[in-house]
Short mmCIF file of C-alpha atoms and ligand atoms in Angstrom, two decimals:
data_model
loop_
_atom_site.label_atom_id
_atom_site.label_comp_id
_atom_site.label_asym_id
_atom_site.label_seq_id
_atom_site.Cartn_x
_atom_site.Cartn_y
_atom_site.Cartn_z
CA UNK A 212 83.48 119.24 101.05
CA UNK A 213 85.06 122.34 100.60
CA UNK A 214 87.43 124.21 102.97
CA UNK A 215 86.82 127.81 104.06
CA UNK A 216 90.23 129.45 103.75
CA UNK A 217 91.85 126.66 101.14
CA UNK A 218 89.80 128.64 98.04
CA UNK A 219 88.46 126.42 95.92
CA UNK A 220 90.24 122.69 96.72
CA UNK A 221 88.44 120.13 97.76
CA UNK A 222 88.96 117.70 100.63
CA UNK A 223 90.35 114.17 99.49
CA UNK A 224 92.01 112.66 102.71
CA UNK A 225 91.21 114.03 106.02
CA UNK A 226 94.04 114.11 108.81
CA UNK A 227 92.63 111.01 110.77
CA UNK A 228 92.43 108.64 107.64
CA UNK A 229 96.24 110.10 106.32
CA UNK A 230 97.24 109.30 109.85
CA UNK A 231 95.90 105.65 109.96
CA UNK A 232 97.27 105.33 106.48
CA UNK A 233 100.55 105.90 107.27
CA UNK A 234 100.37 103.54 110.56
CA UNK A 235 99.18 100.74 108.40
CA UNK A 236 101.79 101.40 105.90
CA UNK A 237 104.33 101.71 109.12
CA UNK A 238 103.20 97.97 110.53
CA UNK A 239 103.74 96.86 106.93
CA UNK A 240 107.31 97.99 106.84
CA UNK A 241 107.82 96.47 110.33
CA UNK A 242 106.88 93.45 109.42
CA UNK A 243 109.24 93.17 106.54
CA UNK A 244 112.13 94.72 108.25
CA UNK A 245 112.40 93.23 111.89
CA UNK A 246 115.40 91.06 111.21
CA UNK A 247 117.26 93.65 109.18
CA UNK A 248 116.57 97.15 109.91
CA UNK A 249 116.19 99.67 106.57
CA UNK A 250 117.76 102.96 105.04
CA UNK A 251 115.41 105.30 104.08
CA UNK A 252 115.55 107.27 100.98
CA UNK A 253 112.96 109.78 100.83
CA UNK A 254 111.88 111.93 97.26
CA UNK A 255 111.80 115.25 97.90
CA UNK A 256 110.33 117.40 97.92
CA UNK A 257 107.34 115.88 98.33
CA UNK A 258 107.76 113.51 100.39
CA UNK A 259 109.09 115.19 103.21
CA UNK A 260 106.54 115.45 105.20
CA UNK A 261 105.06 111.48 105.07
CA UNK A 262 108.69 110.50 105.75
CA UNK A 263 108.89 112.63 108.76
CA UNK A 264 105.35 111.37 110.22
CA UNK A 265 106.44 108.07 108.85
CA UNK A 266 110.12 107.67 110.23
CA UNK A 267 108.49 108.45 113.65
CA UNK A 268 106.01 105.69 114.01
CA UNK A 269 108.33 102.80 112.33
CA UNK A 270 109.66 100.42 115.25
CA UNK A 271 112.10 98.84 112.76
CA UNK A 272 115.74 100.47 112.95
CA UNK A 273 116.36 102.99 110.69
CA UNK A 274 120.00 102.85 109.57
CA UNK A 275 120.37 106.12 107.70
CA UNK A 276 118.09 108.47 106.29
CA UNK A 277 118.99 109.86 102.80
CA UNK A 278 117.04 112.59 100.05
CA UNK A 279 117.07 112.63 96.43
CA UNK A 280 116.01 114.64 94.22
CA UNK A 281 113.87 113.99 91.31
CA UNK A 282 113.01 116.50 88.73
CA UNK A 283 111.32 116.19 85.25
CA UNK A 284 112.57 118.10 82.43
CA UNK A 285 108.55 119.51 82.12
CA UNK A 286 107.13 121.65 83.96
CA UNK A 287 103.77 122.26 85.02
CA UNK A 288 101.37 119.45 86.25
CA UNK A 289 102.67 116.94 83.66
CA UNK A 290 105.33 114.72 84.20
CA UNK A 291 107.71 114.68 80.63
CA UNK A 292 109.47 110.85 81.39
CA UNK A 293 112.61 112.84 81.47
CA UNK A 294 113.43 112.44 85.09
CA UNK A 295 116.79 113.43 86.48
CA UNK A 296 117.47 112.20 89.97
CA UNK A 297 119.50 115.22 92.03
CA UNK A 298 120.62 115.91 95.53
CA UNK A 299 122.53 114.95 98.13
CA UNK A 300 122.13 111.04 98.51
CA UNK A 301 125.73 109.41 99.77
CA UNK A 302 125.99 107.05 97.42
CA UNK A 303 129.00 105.13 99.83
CA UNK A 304 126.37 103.81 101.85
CA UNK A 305 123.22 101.75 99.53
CA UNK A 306 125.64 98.84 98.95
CA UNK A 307 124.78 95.72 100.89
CA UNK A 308 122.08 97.69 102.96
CA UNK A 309 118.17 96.67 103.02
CA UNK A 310 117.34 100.29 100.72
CA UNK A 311 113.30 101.79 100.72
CA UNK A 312 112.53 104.29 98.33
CA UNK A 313 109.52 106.64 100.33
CA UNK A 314 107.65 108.61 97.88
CA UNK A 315 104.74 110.94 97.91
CA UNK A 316 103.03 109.97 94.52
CA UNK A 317 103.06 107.11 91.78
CA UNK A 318 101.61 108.68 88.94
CA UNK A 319 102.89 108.21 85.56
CA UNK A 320 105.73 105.72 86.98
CA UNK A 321 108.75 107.86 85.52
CA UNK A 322 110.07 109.42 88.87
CA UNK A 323 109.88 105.89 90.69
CA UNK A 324 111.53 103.98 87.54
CA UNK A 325 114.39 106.66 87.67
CA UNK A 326 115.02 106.08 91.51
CA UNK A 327 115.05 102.27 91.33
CA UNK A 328 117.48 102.45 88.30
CA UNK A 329 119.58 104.65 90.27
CA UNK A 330 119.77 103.22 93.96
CA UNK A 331 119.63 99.99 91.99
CA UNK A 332 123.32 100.65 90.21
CA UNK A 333 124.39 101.79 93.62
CA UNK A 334 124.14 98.23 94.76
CA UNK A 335 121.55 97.67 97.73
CA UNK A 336 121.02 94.22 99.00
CA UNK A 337 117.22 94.54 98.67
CA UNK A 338 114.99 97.48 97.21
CA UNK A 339 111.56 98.49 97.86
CA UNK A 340 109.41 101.44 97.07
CA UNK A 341 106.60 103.12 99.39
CA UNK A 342 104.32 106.09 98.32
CA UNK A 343 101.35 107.34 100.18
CA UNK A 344 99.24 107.25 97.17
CA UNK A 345 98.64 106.20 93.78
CA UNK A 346 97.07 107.67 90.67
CA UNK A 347 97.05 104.05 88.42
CA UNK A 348 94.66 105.20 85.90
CA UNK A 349 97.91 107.71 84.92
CA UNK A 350 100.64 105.17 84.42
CA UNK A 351 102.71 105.39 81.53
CA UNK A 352 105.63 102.95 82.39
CA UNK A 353 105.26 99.84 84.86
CA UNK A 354 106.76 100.16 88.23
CA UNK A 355 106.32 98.18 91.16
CA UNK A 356 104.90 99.86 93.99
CA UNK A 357 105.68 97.73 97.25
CA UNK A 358 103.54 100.08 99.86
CA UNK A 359 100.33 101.62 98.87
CA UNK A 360 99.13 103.89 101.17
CA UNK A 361 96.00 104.97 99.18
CA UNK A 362 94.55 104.75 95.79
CA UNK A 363 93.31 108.00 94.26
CA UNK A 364 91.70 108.97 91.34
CA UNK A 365 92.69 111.02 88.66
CA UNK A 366 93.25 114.45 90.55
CA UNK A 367 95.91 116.79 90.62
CA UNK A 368 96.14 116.75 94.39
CA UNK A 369 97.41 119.12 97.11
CA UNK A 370 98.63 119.23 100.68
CA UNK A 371 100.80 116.77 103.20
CA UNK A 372 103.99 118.08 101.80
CA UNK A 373 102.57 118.05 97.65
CA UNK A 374 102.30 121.09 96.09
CA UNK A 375 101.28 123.40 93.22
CA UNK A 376 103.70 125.60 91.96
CA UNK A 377 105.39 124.98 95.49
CA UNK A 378 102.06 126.08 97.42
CA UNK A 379 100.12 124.28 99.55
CA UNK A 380 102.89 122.04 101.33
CA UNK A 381 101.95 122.40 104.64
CA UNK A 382 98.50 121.49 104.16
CA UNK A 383 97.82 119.21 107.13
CA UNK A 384 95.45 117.03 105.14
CA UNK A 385 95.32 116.34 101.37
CA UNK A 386 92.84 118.30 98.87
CA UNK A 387 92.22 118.48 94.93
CA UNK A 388 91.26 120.95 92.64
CA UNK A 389 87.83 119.56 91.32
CA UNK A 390 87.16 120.04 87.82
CA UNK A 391 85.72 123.32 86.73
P1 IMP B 796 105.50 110.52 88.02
O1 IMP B 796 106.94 110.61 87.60
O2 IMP B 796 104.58 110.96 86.92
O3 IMP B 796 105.09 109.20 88.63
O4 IMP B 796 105.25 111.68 89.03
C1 IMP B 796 105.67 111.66 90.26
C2 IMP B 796 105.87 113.05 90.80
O5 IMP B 796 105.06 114.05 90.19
C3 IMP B 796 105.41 112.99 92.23
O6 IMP B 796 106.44 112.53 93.07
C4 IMP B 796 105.00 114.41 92.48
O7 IMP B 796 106.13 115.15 92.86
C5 IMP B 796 104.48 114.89 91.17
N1 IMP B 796 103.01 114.71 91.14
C6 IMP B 796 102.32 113.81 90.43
N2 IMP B 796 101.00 113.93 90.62
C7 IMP B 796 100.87 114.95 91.52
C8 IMP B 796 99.74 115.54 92.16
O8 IMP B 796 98.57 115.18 91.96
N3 IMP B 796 100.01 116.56 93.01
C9 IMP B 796 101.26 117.00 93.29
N4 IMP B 796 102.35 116.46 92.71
C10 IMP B 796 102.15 115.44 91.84
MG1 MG B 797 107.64 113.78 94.11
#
């Protein structure tokens, strides 16, 4: 289905099934973190919007909320494996804690292998990762994903905080450009 007024994209996820997405994912996380409560680092910046929607519906106790950074070296829709991890994480506070990683995409595996290596050195008592959705098909280097929100196929997709060329963030729902 295309959208009048989002030119040529192409309706993936509508709002209802991204919002009972992210409530399954949020019972999930419960679940596992009743007993010890979690700190939150969310990837931006393209996460920022499921962590918000996310953070909001969790009943487990949120600790601390921190942001990284990741950015590969490339440029353009391809990831280049050469991912530097950036921004303003206090890195005082991972050690001993129950530390989850909240992403917006798994695609080739480079940006969530560069996280876990580097909250991992930071010294958390237990690490997991959560992204809304995941591209398998376009994995290049094995990473385990703990939280799945959805399984795509290979699109470059669009909206819910992801972007293209930085548009398209505040896309309430999440589109793709079809093939031409
Ligand atoms: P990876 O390092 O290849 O797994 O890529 C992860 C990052 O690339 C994501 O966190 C996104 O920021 C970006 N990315 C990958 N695929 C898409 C997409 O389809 N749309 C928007 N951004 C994407
Ligand atoms: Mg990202």
């Amino acid at each position: 289905m295309v959208e009048a007024g989002h030119g040529g994209l192409t309706l993936l996820i509508p709002e209802d099934e991204l919002r009972a997405g992210v409530a399954t994912l949020a019972r999930e996380i419960d679940r596992d973190y009743a007993t010890t409560g979690v700190v939150i680092v969310c990837v931006l910046k393209g996460a920022a919007v499921f962590t918000a929607d996310l953070l909001r519906i969790l009943r487990a106790e949120v600790h601390r909320l921190e942001f990284v950074r990741a950015s590969s070296y490339g440029s353009g829709t391809q990831s280049s494996g050469d991912v530097r991890v950036t921004g303003t994480l206090d890195t005082r506070y991972m050690a001993g804690q129950h530390v989850l990683i909240v992403d917006d995409i798994a695609d080739t595996g480079h940006t969530g292998m560069a996280v876990k290596d580097y909250i991992r050195s930071l010294g958390p008592a237990s690490l997991r990762y959560c992204t809304l959705l995941d591209k398998p098909e376009r994995r290049e280097v094995e990473v385990q994903y703990d939280y799945v929100g959805f399984t795509i196929p290979n699109h470059f997709v669009v909206g819910y905080g992801m972007d293209f060329d930085e548009r398209y963030r505040g896309l309430p729902a999440i589109y793709y450009f079809p093939d031409p």
